[in-house]
Coordinates of C-alpha atoms and ligand atoms in Angstrom, one line a residue:
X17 CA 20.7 171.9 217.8
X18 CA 19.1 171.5 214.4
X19 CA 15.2 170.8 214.8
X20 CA 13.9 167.6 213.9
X21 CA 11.7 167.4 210.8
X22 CA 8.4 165.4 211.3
X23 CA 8.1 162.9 208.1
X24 CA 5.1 164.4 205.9
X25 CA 2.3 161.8 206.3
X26 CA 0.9 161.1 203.0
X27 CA -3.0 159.1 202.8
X28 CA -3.5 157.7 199.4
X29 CA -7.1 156.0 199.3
X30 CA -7.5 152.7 197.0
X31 CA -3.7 152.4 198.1
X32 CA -3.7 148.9 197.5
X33 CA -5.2 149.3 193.7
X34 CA -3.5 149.3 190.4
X35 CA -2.3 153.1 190.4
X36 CA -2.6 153.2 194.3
X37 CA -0.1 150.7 195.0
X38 CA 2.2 151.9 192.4
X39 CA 1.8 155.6 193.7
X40 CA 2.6 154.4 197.4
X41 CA 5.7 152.5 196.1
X42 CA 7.1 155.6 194.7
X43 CA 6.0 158.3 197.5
X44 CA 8.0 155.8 199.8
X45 CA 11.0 156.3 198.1
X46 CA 11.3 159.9 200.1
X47 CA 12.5 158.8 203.6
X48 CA 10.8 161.7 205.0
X49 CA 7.3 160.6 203.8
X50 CA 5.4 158.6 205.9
X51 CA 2.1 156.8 203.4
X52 CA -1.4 155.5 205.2
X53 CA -2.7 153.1 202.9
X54 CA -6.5 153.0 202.9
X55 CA -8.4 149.9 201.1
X56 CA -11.6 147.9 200.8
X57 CA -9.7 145.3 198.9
X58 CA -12.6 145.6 196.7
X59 CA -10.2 145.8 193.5
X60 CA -7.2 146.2 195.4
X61 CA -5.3 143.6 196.9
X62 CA -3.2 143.1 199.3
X63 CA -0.5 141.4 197.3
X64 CA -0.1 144.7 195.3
X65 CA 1.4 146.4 198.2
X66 CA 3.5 143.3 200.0
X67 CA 6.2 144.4 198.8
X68 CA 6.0 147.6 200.8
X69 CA 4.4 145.8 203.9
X70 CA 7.5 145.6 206.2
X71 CA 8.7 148.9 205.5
X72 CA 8.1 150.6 208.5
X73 CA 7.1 154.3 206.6
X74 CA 4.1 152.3 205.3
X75 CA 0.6 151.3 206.7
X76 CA -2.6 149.9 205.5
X77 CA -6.0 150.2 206.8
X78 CA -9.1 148.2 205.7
X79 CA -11.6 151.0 205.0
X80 CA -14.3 151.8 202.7
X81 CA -14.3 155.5 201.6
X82 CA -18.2 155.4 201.6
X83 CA -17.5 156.0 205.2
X84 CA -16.3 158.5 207.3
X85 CA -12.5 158.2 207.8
X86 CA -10.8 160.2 211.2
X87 CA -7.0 159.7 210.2
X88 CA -3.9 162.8 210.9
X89 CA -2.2 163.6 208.1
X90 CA -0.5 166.0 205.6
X91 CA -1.8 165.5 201.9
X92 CA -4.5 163.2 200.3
X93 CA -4.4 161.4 196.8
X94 CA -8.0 160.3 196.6
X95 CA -7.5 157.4 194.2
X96 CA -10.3 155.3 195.7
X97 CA -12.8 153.8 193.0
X98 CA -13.0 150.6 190.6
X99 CA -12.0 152.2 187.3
X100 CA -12.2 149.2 185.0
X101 CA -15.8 149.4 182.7
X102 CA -16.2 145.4 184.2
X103 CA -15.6 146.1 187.7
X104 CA -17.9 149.6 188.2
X105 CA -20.4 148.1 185.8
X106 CA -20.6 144.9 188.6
X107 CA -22.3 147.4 191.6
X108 CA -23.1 150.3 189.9
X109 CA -25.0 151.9 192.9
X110 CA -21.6 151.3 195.5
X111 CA -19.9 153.1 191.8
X112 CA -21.7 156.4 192.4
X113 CA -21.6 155.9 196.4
X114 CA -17.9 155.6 196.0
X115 CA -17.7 158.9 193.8
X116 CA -19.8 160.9 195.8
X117 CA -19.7 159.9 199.4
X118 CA -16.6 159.5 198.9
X119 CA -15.2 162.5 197.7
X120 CA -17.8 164.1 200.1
X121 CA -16.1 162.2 202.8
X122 CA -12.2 163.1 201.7
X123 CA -13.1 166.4 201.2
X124 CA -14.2 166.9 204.8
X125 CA -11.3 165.4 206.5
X126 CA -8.9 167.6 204.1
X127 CA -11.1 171.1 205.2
X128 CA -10.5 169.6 209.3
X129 CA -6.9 169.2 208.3
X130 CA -6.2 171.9 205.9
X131 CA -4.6 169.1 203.5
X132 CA -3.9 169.6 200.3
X133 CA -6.0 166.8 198.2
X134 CA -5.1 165.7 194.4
X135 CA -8.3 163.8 193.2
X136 CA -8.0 161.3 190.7
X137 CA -10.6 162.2 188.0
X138 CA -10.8 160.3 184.7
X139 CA -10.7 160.9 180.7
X140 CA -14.5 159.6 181.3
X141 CA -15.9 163.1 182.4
X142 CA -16.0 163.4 178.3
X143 CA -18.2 160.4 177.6
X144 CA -18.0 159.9 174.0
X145 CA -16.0 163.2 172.6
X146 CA -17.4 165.3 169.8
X147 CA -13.8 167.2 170.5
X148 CA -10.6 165.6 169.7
X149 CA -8.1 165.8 171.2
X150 CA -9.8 166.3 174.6
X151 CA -8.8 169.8 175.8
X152 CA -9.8 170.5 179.7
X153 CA -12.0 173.2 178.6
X154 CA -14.3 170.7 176.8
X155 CA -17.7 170.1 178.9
X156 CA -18.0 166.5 177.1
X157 CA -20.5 164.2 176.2
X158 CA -22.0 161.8 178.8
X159 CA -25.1 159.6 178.5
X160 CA -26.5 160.2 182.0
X161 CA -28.6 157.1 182.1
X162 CA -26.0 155.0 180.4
X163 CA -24.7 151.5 181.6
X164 CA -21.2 153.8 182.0
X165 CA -22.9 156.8 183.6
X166 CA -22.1 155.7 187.1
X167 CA -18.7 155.8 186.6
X168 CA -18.7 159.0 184.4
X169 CA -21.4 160.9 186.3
X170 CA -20.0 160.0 189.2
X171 CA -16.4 161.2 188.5
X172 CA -18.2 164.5 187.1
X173 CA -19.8 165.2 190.7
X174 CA -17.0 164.3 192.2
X175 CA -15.1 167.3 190.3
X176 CA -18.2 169.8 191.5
X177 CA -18.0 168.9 195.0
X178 CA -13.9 169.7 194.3
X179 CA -14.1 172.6 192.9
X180 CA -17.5 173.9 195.4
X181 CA -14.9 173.3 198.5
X182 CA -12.3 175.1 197.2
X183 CA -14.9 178.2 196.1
X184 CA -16.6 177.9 199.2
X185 CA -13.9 176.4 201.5
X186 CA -10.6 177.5 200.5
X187 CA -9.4 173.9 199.8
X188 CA -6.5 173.6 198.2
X189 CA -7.8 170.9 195.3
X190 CA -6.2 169.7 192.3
X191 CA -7.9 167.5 189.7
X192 CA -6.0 165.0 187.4
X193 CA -8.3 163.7 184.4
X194 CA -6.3 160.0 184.7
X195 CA -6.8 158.8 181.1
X196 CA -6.0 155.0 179.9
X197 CA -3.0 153.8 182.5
X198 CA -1.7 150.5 181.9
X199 CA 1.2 148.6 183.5
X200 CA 2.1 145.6 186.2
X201 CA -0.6 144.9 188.8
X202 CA -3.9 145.4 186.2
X203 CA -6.2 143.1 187.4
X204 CA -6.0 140.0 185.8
X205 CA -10.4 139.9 185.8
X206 CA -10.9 143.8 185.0
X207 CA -11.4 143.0 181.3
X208 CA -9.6 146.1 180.3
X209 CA -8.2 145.7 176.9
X210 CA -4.6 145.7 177.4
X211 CA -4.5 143.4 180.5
X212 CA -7.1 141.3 178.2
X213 CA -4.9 141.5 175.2
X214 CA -1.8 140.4 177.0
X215 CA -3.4 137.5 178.6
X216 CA -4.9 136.5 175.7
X217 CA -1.7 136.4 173.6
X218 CA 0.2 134.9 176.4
X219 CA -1.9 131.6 176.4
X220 CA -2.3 131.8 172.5
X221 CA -6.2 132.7 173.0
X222 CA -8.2 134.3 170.3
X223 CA -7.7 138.5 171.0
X224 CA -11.4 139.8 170.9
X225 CA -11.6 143.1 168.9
X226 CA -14.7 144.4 170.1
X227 CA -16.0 146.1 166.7
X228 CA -14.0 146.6 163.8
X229 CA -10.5 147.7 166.3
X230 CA -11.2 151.2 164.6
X231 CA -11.8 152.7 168.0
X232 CA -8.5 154.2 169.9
X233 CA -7.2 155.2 173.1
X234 CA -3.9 156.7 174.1
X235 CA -2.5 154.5 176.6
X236 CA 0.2 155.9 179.2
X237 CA 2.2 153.8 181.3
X238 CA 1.7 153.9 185.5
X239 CA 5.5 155.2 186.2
X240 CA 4.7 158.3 184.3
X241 CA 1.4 158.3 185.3
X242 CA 2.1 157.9 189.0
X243 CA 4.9 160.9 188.3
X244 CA 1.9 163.4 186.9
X245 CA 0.1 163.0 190.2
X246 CA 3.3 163.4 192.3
X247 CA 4.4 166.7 190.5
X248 CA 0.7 168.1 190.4
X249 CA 0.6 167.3 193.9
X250 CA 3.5 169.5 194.3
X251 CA 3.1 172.0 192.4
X252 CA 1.8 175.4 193.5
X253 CA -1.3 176.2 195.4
X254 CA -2.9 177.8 192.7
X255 CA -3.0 174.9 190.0
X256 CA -6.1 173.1 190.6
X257 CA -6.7 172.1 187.5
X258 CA -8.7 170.1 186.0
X259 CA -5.7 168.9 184.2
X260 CA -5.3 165.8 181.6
X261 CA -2.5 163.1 182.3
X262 CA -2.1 160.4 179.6
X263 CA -0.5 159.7 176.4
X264 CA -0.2 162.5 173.4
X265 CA -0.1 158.9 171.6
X266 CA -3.2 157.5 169.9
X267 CA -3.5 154.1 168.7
X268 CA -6.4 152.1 167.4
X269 CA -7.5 148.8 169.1
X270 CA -7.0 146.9 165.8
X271 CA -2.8 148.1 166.4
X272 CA -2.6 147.4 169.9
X273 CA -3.7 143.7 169.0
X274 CA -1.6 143.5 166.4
X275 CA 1.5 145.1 168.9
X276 CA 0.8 142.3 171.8
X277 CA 0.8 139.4 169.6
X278 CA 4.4 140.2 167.5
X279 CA 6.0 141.3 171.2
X280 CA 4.7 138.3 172.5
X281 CA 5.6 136.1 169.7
X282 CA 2.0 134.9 170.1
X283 CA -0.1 132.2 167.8
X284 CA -3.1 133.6 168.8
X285 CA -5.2 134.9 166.1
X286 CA -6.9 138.4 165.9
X287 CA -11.0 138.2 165.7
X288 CA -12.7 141.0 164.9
X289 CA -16.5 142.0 164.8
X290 CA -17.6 141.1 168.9
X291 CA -20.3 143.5 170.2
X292 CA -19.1 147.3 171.4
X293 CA -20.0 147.9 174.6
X294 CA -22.5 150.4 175.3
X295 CA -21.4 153.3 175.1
X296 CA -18.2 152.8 174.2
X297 CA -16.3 156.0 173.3
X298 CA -15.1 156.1 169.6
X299 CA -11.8 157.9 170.1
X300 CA -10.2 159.4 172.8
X301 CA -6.6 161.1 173.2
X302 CA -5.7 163.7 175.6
X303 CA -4.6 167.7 175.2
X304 CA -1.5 167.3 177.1
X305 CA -0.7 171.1 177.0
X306 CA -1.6 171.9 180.4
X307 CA 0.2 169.1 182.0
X308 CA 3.4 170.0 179.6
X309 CA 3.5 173.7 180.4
X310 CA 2.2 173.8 184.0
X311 CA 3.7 170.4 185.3
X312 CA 6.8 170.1 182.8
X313 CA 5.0 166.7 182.5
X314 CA 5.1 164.2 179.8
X315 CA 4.4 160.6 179.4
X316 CA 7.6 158.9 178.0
X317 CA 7.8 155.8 178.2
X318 CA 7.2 154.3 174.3
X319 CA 4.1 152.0 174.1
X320 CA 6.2 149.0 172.9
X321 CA 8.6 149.5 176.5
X322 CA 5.8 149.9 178.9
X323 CA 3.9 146.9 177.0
X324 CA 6.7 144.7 177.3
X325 CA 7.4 145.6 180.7
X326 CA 4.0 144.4 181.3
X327 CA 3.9 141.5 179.1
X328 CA 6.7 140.2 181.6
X329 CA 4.7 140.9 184.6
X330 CA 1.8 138.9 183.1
X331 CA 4.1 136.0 182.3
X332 CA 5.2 136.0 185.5
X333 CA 1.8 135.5 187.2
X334 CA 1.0 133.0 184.4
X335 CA 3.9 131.0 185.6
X336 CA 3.3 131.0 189.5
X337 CA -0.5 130.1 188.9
X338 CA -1.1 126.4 189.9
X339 CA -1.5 124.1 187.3
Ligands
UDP1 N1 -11.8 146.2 174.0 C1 -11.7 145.2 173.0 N2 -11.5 143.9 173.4 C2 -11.5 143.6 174.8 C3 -11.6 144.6 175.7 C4 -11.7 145.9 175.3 O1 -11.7 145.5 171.8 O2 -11.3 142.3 175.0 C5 -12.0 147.6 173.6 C6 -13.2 148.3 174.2 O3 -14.4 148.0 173.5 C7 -12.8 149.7 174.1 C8 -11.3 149.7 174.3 O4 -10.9 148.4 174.0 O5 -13.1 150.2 172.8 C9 -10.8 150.1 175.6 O6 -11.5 149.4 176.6 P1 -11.2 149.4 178.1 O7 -12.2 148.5 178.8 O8 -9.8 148.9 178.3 O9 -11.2 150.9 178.7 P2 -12.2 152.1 178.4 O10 -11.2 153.1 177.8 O11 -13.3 151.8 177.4 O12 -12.6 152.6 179.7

């Protein structure tokens, strides 16, 4: 008689988030994973994963990572923490909680379990770059006491305590430095710019260019995103990382503006000159090299595809709002 295989039980904390939900969606697709969902709901929602809810493979729990979780399972995406400058600006102090205690706490149940953890780390870790691109072996450039530093210090200590329990523990850990990820299921309030851009153009809003629009980002869409984690999550023991996902694609913020408006076919006009944000990192694109040659990963999809893609999303909420 053949032996029956047991269904590999999969926890993916801030499940019900942007990335999260989208990560939980795909893992699901494998009938022999089984995915724990675990959520505060403080950015996440559960709408982002209803259409998973009845599939019986999938389950959500109500649980703030600040605390100590007791759950049985295989592997651990630790994806848990606002990411949006808006939203971990809002509570800075439950930002750095969320960062540490948190990783402190996944970090524990993965040493009782012996689970293989993937934590999501962030292009942030290099502050305001004085190297470009960003290669993993740059140390960055953080303001410590900076309205961002919560996030970004945060993140950084979460990496220590990562790489201290696999030194001192064994653990088998891999970091992904998650830089900008856009798709379906941003936020509509998290005042990123592309879910800002979007909305803007879709009710013919003025777009507010923060500065001159001379700053850039490389923006990668979630699929491919979501597919970094999964393959860096299955790839040997021994790659640990700290490895960069996101686009080899850098655009200013003056293009993107001018990209959402002509897909949108939008009226809205592009002003220039509001405040920067404190802080606000001049230019930022990711060394891919690692992820390419370790992880055979790239981001593919074009901007103007994943853009569209979300444009529709966005039009869709638009249209289901009430009146
Ligand atoms: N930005 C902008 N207008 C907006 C929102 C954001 O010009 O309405 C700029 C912001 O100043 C930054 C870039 O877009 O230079 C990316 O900002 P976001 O908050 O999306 O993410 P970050 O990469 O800064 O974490």
């Amino acid at each position: 008689m053949r032996a029956m295989r047991r269904p590999q039980r999969v926890l993916v904390t801030g499940g019900a988030g942007f990335l999260g939900s989208h990560l939980c969606e795909r893992l699901l697709r494998d009938a022999e994973t089984e995915v724990l969902c675990a959520d505060n709901y403080y950015t996440g929602s559960r709408g982002n994963v209803a259409a998973v809810l009845a599939n019986q493979r999938f389950e959500v729990m109500r649980h703030d990572i600040t605390f100590p979780l007791y759950v049985e399972v295989d592997r651990i995406y630790n994806l848990a923490c606002p990411a949006s400058p808006e939203h971990y600006q809002y509570d800075p102090v439950q930002t750095v909680k969320t960062c540490v205690h948190g990783a402190i706490n996944v970090l524990g149940l993965a040493k009782r379990l012996r689970a293989p953890i993937v934590q999501a780390s962030t292009s942030e870790v290099y502050g305001d770059p004085a190297v470009h691109p960003q290669t993993e072996d740059y140390w960055g450039n953080v303001n410590p006491i900076g309205l961002r530093a919560c996030y970004d210090e945060g993140k950084r200590c979460a990496e220590t305590l990562f790489f201290d329990y696999h030194r001192q523990h064994r653990l088998t850990v891999k970091v992904a430095r998650i830089f900008n990820t856009y798709g379906p299921r941003m936020a509509m309030s998290d005042g990123r710019v592309v879910s800002t851009f979007i909305l803007q153009a879709l009710r013919n809003e003025p777009i507010t260019v923060h500065g001159d629009g001379g700053q850039t980002r490389s923006f990668c869409y979630v699929d491919d995103l979501v597919d970094g984690l999964i393959r860096l999550m299955d790839s040997a023991d021994e790659v640990i990382g700290p490895i960069n996902l996101g686009s080899a694609r850098e655009v200013s913020i003056g293009d993107l503006a001018e990209t959402v408006v002509r897909l949108t076919g939008s009226k809205s006009p592009i002003v220039r000159g509001g405040p920067r944000p404190a802080d606000d990192p001049c230019r930022r694109r990711p060394d891919v090299t690692r992820a390419r040659e370790t992880l055979g990963w790239t981001s593919s999809t074009p901007l103007e595809d994943g853009l569209q893609r979300t444009i529709d999303y966005f039009d869709g909420v638009l249209a289901r709002l009430p009146a």
